[in-house]
Amino acid sequence: MSRMGKEMKVCLPLYKVLYSLAFAVILSIARGVTHTYEVGIACEAPMALLASVFCADTYVQEIASRRSEVWRMYPMKRKVMCIFRRLGIQECYLLLLGAAGYGMFFLFQDPLPLYAPGTGGESELHLFLVYLAAMLVTLNFWGILGNAAACLTRSAWAGIGVCLVLWLTVNSTTGDRLLGEWNMFSYTFRNVENGGDLNWIKGKALCICLCIIMAIATPKIIRKRG
């Protein structure tokens, strides 16, 4: 089996795939939407929380498993590359799941377009591509955060708790009022009636910067807490 295949087996066990699929299906049925622009809004925050839960055990599972003694003998560079390879696999899977979940809303609820065809508004394809771009950043940020928080606390559950507190803070009217365009969920709170208003990208740019900082800090966190 190839290295990538082995990593997929470790970081994408069957139970993770099953509960994430169930999550996407239930979300697309239970979260009501009226217009198509609401689909991305309905998906972003829940998928962010799923990414935190999904990725929280990326490293700490090695501490608790029978592989821990072998893992400790690996050089730091190999550990870090392994962690980011697993994060990449999980986040690619979640992005595909997010795309499928977007489609499920159309399957189960058949939302109405905000603009009538030919009126010059955003096309459905454009809405979907913007959603994918925003979701890519969102999943990366919350996935890396979930792993970093778990590494710091040496517990997947504690790491999830840290992410949940931040998630509840920024995914609220108070978070929107305080952070505005720099909110981690700026895509959710964007001005949907003005497709040309791209100020929400500032929030995603902040997420990218924080991802870089967490990636740089990961070796130090593992060295200190590993």
mmCIF file of C-alpha atoms in Angstrom, residues 40 43-44 47-48 51 55 87-99 128-144 184 187 200 203-205 207-208 211:
data_model
loop_
_atom_site.group_PDB
_atom_site.id
_atom_site.type_symbol
_atom_site.label_atom_id
_atom_site.label_comp_id
_atom_site.label_asym_id
_atom_site.label_seq_id
_atom_site.Cartn_x
_atom_site.Cartn_y
_atom_site.Cartn_z
ATOM 1 C CA GLY A 40 -23.724 28.572 1.107
ATOM 2 C CA CYS A 43 -23.342 25.223 4.954
ATOM 3 C CA GLU A 44 -20.340 27.322 5.987
ATOM 4 C CA MET A 47 -19.066 22.574 8.046
ATOM 5 C CA ALA A 48 -16.490 24.663 9.932
ATOM 6 C CA ALA A 51 -13.851 20.361 10.325
ATOM 7 C CA CYS A 55 -9.328 17.150 12.446
ATOM 8 C CA LEU A 87 -4.808 17.415 7.443
ATOM 9 C CA GLY A 88 -4.678 17.859 3.666
ATOM 10 C CA ILE A 89 -6.404 14.522 3.063
ATOM 11 C CA GLN A 90 -9.139 15.275 5.587
ATOM 12 C CA GLU A 91 -9.751 18.786 4.300
ATOM 13 C CA CYS A 92 -9.910 17.617 0.676
ATOM 14 C CA TYR A 93 -12.507 15.068 1.744
ATOM 15 C CA LEU A 94 -14.468 17.721 3.641
ATOM 16 C CA LEU A 95 -14.368 20.074 0.643
ATOM 17 C CA LEU A 96 -15.830 17.337 -1.548
ATOM 18 C CA LEU A 97 -18.419 16.692 1.146
ATOM 19 C CA GLY A 98 -19.199 20.409 1.284
ATOM 20 C CA ALA A 99 -19.732 20.453 -2.483
ATOM 21 C CA PHE A 128 -21.280 27.795 -6.264
ATOM 22 C CA LEU A 129 -17.688 28.640 -7.250
ATOM 23 C CA VAL A 130 -17.545 31.493 -4.729
ATOM 24 C CA TYR A 131 -18.915 29.127 -2.105
ATOM 25 C CA LEU A 132 -16.206 26.541 -2.877
ATOM 26 C CA ALA A 133 -13.453 29.171 -2.636
ATOM 27 C CA ALA A 134 -14.773 30.443 0.703
ATOM 28 C CA MET A 135 -15.290 26.904 1.993
ATOM 29 C CA LEU A 136 -11.736 25.908 1.075
ATOM 30 C CA VAL A 137 -10.367 28.645 3.336
ATOM 31 C CA THR A 138 -12.930 27.988 6.068
ATOM 32 C CA LEU A 139 -12.220 24.255 6.251
ATOM 33 C CA ASN A 140 -8.464 24.801 6.287
ATOM 34 C CA PHE A 141 -8.665 27.340 9.087
ATOM 35 C CA TRP A 142 -10.976 25.367 11.377
ATOM 36 C CA GLY A 143 -9.244 22.070 10.615
ATOM 37 C CA ILE A 144 -5.787 23.424 11.459
ATOM 38 C CA MET A 184 -13.876 34.316 10.113
ATOM 39 C CA TYR A 187 -18.761 34.925 3.702
ATOM 40 C CA TRP A 200 -15.845 39.862 2.870
ATOM 41 C CA GLY A 203 -12.087 37.822 6.656
ATOM 42 C CA LYS A 204 -10.835 34.956 4.510
ATOM 43 C CA ALA A 205 -7.458 36.674 4.105
ATOM 44 C CA CYS A 207 -8.002 33.105 8.073
ATOM 45 C CA ILE A 208 -5.188 32.373 5.609
ATOM 46 C CA CYS A 211 -3.370 29.277 9.083
#
